[in-house]
Short mmCIF file of C-alpha atoms (C1' of nucleotides) and ligand atoms in Angstrom, two decimals:
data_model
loop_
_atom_site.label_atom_id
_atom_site.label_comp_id
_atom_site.label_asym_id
_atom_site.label_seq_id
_atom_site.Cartn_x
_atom_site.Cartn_y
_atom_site.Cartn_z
CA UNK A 1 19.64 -14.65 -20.17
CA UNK A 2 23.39 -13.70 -19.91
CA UNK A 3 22.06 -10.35 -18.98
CA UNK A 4 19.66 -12.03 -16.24
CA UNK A 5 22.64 -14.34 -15.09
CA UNK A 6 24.65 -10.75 -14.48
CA UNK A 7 21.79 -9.19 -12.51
CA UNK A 8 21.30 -11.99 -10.08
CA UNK A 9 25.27 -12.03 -9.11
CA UNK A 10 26.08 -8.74 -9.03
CA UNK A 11 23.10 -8.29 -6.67
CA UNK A 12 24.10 -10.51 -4.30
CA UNK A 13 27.76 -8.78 -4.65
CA UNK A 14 29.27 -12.10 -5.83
CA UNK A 15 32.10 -11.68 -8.59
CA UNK A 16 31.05 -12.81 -12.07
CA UNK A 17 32.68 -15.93 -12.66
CA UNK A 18 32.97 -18.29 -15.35
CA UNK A 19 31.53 -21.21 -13.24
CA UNK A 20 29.16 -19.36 -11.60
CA UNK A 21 27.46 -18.16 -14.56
CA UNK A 22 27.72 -22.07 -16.17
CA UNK A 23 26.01 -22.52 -13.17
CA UNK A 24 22.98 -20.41 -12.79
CA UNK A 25 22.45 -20.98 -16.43
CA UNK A 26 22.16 -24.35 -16.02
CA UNK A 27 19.39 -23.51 -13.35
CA UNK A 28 17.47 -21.12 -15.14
CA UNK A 29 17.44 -23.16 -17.92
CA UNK A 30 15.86 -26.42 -16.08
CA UNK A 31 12.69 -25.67 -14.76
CA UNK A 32 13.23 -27.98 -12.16
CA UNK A 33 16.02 -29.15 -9.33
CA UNK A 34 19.60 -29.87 -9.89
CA UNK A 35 21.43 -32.55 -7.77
CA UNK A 36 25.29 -31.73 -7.48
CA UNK A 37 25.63 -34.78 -9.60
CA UNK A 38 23.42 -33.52 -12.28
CA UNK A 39 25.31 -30.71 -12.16
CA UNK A 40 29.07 -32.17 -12.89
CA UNK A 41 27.93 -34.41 -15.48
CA UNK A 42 26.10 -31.40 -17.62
CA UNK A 43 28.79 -29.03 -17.10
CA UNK A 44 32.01 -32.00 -18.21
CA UNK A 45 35.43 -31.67 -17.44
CA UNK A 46 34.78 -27.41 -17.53
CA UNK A 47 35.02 -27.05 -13.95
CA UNK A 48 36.60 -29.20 -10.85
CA UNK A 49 34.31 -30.72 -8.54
CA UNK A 50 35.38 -28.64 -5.84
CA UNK A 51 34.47 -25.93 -7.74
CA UNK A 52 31.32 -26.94 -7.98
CA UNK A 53 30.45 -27.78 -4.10
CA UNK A 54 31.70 -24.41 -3.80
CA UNK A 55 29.73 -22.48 -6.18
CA UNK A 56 26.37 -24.44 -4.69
CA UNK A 57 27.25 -23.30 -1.66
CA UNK A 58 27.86 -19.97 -1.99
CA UNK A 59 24.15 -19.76 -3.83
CA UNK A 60 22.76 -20.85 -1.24
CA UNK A 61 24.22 -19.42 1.45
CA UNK A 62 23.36 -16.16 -0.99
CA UNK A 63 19.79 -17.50 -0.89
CA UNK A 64 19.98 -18.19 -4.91
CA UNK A 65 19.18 -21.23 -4.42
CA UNK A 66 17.42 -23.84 -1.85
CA UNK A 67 17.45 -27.38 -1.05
CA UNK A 68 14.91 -30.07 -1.04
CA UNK A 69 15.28 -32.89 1.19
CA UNK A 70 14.90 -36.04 -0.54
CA UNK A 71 15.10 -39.88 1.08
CA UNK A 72 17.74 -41.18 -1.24
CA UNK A 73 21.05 -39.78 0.11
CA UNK A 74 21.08 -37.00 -2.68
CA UNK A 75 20.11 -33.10 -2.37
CA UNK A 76 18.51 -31.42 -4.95
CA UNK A 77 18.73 -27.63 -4.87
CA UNK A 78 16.18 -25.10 -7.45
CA UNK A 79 16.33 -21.59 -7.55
CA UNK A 80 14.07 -19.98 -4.90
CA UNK A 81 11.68 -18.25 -6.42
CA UNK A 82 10.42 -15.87 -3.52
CA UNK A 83 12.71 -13.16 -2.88
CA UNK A 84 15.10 -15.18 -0.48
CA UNK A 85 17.93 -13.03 1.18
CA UNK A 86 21.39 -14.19 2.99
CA UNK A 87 20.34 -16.68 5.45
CA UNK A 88 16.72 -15.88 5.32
CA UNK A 89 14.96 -18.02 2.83
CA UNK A 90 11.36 -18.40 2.45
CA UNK A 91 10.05 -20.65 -0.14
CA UNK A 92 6.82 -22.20 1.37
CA UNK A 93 5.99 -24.27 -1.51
CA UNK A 94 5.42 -27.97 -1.98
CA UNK A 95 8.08 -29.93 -4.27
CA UNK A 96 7.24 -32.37 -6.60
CA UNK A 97 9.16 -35.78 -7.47
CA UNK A 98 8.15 -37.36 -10.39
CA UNK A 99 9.20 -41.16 -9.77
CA UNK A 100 9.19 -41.81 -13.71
CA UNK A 101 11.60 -39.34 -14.94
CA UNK A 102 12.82 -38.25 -11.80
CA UNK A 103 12.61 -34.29 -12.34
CA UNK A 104 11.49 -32.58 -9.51
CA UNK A 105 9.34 -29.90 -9.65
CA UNK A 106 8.96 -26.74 -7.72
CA UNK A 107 5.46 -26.07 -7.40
CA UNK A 108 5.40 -22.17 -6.60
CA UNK A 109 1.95 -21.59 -6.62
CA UNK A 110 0.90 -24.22 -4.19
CA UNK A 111 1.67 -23.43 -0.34
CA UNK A 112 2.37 -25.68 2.18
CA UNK A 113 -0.36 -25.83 4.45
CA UNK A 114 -0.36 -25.34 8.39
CA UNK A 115 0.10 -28.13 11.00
CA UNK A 116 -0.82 -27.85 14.41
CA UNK A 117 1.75 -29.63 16.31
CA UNK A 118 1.67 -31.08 19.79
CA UNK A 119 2.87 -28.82 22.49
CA UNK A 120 5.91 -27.78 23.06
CA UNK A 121 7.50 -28.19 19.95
CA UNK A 122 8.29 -24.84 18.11
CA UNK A 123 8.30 -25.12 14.92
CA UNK A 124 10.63 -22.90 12.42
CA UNK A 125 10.65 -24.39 8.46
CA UNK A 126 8.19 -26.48 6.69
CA UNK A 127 8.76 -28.75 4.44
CA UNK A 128 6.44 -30.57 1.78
CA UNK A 129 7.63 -33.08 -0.46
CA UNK A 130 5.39 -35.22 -2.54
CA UNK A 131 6.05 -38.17 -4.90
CA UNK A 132 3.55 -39.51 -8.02
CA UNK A 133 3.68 -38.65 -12.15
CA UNK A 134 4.19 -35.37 -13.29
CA UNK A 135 1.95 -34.53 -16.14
CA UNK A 136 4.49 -35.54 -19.10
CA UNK A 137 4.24 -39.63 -17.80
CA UNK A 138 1.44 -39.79 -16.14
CA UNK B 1 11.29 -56.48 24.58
CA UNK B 2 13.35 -59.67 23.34
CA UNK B 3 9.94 -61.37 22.74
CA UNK B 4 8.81 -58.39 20.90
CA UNK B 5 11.74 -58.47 18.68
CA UNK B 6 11.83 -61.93 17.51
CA UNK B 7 7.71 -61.53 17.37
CA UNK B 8 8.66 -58.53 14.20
CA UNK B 9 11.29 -60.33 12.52
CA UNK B 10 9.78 -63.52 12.92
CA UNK B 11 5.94 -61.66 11.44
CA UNK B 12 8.25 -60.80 8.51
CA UNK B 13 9.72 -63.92 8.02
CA UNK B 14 13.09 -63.15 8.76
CA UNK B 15 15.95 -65.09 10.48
CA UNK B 16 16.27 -63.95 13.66
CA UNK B 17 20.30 -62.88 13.54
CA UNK B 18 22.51 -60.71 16.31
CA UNK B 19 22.61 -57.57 14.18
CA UNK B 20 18.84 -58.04 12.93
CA UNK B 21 18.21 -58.26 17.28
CA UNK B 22 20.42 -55.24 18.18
CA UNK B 23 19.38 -52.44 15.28
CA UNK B 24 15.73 -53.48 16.14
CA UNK B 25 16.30 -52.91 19.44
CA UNK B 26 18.44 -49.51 19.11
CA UNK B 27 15.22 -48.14 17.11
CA UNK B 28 12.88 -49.92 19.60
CA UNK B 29 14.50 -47.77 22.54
CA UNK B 30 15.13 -43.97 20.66
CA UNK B 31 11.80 -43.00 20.13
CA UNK B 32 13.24 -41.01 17.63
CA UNK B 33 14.94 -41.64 14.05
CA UNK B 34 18.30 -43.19 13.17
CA UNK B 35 20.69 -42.24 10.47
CA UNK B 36 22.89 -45.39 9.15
CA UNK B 37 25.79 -43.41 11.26
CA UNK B 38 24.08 -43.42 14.71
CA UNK B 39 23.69 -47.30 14.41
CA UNK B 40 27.25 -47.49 13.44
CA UNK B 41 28.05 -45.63 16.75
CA UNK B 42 26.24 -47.60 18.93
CA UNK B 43 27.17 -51.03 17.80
CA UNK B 44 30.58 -50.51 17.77
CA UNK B 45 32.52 -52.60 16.11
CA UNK B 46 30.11 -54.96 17.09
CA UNK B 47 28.98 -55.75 13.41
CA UNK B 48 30.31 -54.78 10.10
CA UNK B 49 29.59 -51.69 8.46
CA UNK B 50 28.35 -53.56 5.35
CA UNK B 51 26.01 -55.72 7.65
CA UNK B 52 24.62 -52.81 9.04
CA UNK B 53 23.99 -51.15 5.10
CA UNK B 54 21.81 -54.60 4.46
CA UNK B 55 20.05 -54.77 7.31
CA UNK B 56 18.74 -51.65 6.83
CA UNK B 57 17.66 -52.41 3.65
CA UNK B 58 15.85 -55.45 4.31
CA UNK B 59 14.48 -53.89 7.03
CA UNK B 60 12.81 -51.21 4.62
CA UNK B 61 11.88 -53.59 1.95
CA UNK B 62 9.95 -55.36 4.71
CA UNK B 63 8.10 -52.17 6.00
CA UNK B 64 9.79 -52.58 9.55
CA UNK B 65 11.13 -48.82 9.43
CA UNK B 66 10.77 -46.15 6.74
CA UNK B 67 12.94 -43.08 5.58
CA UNK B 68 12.74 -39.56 6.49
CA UNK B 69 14.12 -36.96 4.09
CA UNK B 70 16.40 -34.59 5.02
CA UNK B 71 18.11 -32.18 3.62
CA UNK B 72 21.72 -32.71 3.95
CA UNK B 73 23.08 -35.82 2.21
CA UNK B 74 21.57 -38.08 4.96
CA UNK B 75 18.91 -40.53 5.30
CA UNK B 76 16.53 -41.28 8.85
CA UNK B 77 15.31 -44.64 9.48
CA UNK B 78 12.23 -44.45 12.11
CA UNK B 79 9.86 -47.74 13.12
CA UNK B 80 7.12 -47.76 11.26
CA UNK B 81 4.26 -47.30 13.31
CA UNK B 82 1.45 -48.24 11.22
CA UNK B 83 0.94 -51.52 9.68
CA UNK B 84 3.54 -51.00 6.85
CA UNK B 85 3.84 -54.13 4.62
CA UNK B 86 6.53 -55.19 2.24
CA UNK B 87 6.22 -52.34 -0.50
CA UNK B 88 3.27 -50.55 0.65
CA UNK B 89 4.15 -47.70 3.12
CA UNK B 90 1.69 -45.62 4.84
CA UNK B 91 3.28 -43.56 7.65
CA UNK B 92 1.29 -40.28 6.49
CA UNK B 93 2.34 -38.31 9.63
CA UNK B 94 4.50 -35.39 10.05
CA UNK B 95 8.34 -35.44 11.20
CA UNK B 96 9.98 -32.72 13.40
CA UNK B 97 13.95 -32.52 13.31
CA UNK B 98 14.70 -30.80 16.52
CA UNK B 99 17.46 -28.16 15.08
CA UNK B 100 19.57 -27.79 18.66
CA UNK B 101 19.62 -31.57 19.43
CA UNK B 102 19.20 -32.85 16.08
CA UNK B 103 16.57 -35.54 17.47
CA UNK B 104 14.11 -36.54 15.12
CA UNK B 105 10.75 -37.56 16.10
CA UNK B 106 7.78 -39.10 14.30
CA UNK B 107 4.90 -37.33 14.96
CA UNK B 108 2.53 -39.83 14.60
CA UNK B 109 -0.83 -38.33 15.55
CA UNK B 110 -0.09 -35.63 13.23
CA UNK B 111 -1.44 -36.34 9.46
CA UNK B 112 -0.39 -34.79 6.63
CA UNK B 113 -2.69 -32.11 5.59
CA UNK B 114 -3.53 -32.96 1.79
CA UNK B 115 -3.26 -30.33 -0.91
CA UNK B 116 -4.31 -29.76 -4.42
CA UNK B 117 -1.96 -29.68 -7.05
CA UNK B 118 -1.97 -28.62 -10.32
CA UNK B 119 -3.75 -30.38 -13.20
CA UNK B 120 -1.42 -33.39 -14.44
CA UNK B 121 0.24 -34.32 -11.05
CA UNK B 122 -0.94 -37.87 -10.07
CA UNK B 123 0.34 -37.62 -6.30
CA UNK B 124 1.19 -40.81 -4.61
CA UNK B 125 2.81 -40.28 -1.64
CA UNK B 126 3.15 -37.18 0.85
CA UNK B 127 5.97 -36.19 3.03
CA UNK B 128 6.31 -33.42 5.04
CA UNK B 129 9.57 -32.39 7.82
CA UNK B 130 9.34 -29.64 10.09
CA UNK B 131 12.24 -28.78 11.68
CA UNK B 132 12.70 -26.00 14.78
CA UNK B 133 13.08 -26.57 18.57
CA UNK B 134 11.76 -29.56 20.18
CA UNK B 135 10.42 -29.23 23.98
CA UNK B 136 12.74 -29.82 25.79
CA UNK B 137 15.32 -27.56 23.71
CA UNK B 138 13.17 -24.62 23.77
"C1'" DA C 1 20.70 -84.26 18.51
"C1'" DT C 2 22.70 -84.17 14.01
"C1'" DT C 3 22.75 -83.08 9.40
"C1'" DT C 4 21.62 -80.27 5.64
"C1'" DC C 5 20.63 -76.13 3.08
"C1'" DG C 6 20.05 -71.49 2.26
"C1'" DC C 7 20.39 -67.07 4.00
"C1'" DA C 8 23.22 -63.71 6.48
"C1'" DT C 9 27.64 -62.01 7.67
"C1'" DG C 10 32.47 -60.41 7.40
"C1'" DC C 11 36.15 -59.21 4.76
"C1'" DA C 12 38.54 -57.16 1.02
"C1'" DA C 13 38.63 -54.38 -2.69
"C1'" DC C 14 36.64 -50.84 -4.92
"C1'" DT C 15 33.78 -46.64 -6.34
"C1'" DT C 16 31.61 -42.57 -5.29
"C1'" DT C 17 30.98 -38.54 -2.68
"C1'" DG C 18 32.48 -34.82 0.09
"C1'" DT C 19 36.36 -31.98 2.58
"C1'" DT C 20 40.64 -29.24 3.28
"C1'" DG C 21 45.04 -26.58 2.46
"C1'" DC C 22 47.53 -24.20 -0.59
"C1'" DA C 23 49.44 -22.11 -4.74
"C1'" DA C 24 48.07 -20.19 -9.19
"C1'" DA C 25 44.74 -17.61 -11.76
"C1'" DA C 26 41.18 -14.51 -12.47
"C1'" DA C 27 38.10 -10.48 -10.95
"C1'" DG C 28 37.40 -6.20 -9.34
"C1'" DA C 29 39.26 -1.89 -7.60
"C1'" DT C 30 42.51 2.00 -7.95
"C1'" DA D 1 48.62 -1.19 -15.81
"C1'" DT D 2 49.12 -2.46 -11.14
"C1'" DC D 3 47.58 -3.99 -6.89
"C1'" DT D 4 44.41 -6.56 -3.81
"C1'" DT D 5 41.04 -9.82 -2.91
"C1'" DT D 6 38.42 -13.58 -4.26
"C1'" DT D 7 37.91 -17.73 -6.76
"C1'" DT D 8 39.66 -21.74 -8.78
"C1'" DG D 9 42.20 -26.17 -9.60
"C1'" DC D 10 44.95 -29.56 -7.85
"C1'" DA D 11 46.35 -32.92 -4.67
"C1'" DA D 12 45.69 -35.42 -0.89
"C1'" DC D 13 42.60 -37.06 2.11
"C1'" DA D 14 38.31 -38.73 4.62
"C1'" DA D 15 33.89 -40.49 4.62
"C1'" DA D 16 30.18 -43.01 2.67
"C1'" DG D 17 28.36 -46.61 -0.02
"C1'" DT D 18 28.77 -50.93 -3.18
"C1'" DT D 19 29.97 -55.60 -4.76
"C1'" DG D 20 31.74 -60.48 -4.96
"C1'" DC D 21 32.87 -64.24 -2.56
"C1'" DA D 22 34.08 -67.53 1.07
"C1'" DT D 23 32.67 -68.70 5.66
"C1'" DG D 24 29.37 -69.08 9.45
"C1'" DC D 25 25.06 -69.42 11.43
"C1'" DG D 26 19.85 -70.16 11.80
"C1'" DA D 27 16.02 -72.86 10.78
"C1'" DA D 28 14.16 -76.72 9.20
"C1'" DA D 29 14.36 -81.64 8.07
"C1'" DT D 30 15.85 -86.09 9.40
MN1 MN E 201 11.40 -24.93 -4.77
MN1 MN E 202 7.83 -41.68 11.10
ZN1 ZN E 203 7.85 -37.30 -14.92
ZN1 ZN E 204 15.71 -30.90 20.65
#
DNA sequence: ATTTCGCATGCAACTTTGTTGCAAAAAGAT
DNA sequence: ATCTTTTTGCAACAAAGTTGCATGCGAAAT
């Protein structure tokens, strides 16, 4: 893991930090999405919050991580999966929100299907985003 | 337009009040989606900032408008098109966030495509945002 | 039309969330 | 070990959202 955690900064040329290895650990350990929240409570009084609107940013900016849009005022960010680059991320796959325990869910293997929209509009990203009971409280 | 105002809140049994009139009307004229800022904007300082928080939120208890996620820490309001009713939402039809003018628009005739998840998700509801250029920013 | 009652609003105070500038500290390079 | 660049923490601030309570207004009853 620390090893992993090494590999995935260095190759996006970011400097191996303290925080950002707290971080990405904390991602690769969930299987699912973080919200910054989430984030400052499981990581304490280690880090400043600033540090940590930072560090998300960077990732994703890095294309470590992506967001999912949610309706509730929070973002949740996962790691992408796909090989995202700076700027150009491409994870086409439908998120899942479990409304018991609240995890979300990246659901890798299942694509987001094609729309055909009205003319005229040109579309660019997709976004899928369903809500029900994962398998644990179903 | 007035009559068709009152006719809503009056359908959903609520008092028919100055800021209940105006942010039904502000959604009645954009075609597209609101954010709680927008109505802010264009009320001025017309009503209080708390008012318009809870009339929001009646408003989407009572399945007058519905949320759109996003991904950036901000929540869309659009009329519900359908016959929504108080706790049971059905507006299963795609949203396009225009990325040059930031517009939102319900794409009503456009259903969600459904897909097949895993074993162990119980889906419940579907949402799905496509953002890109809308036509006339293209 | 007037009174009554309950719901809606405004205000104040507060909490939470997110942003910015800058100096100190830590990483990486030499 | 020293230098340079990047990252961090802190402070101060701005924006966004919440809550309790007294007052005002809408709708119904008289
Ligand atoms: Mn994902
Ligand atoms: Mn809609
Ligand atoms: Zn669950
Ligand atoms: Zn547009």
């Amino acid at each position: 893991m620390e090893a992993q955690i090494d590999e995935i900064l260095r190759k996006n040329q970011l400097s191996v930090t303290g925080s950002r290895k707290r971080i990405l650990e904390l991602f690769l350990m969930s299987n699912g999405a973080l919200a910054h929240g989430d984030i400052e409570k499981k990581t304490g009084e280690k880090f400043d919050r600033v540090t940590v609107y930072r560090t998300l940013q960077t990732f994703l900016e890095k294309g470590i991580i992506h967001t999912i849009p949610t309706s509730d005022n929070s973002v949740l960010y996962a790691l992408c999966k796909d090989n995202c680059s700076e700027g150009h991320h491409h994870d086409d796959h439908v998120h899942f929100i479990c409304q018991k325990c609240a995890k979300t869910i990246c659901l890798a293997d299942v694509h987001i299907p094609q729309v055909k929209l009205p003319g005229g509009f040109l579309p660019h990203d997709y976004q899928m985003v369903v809500t029900g009971l994962c398998a644990a409280c179903r």
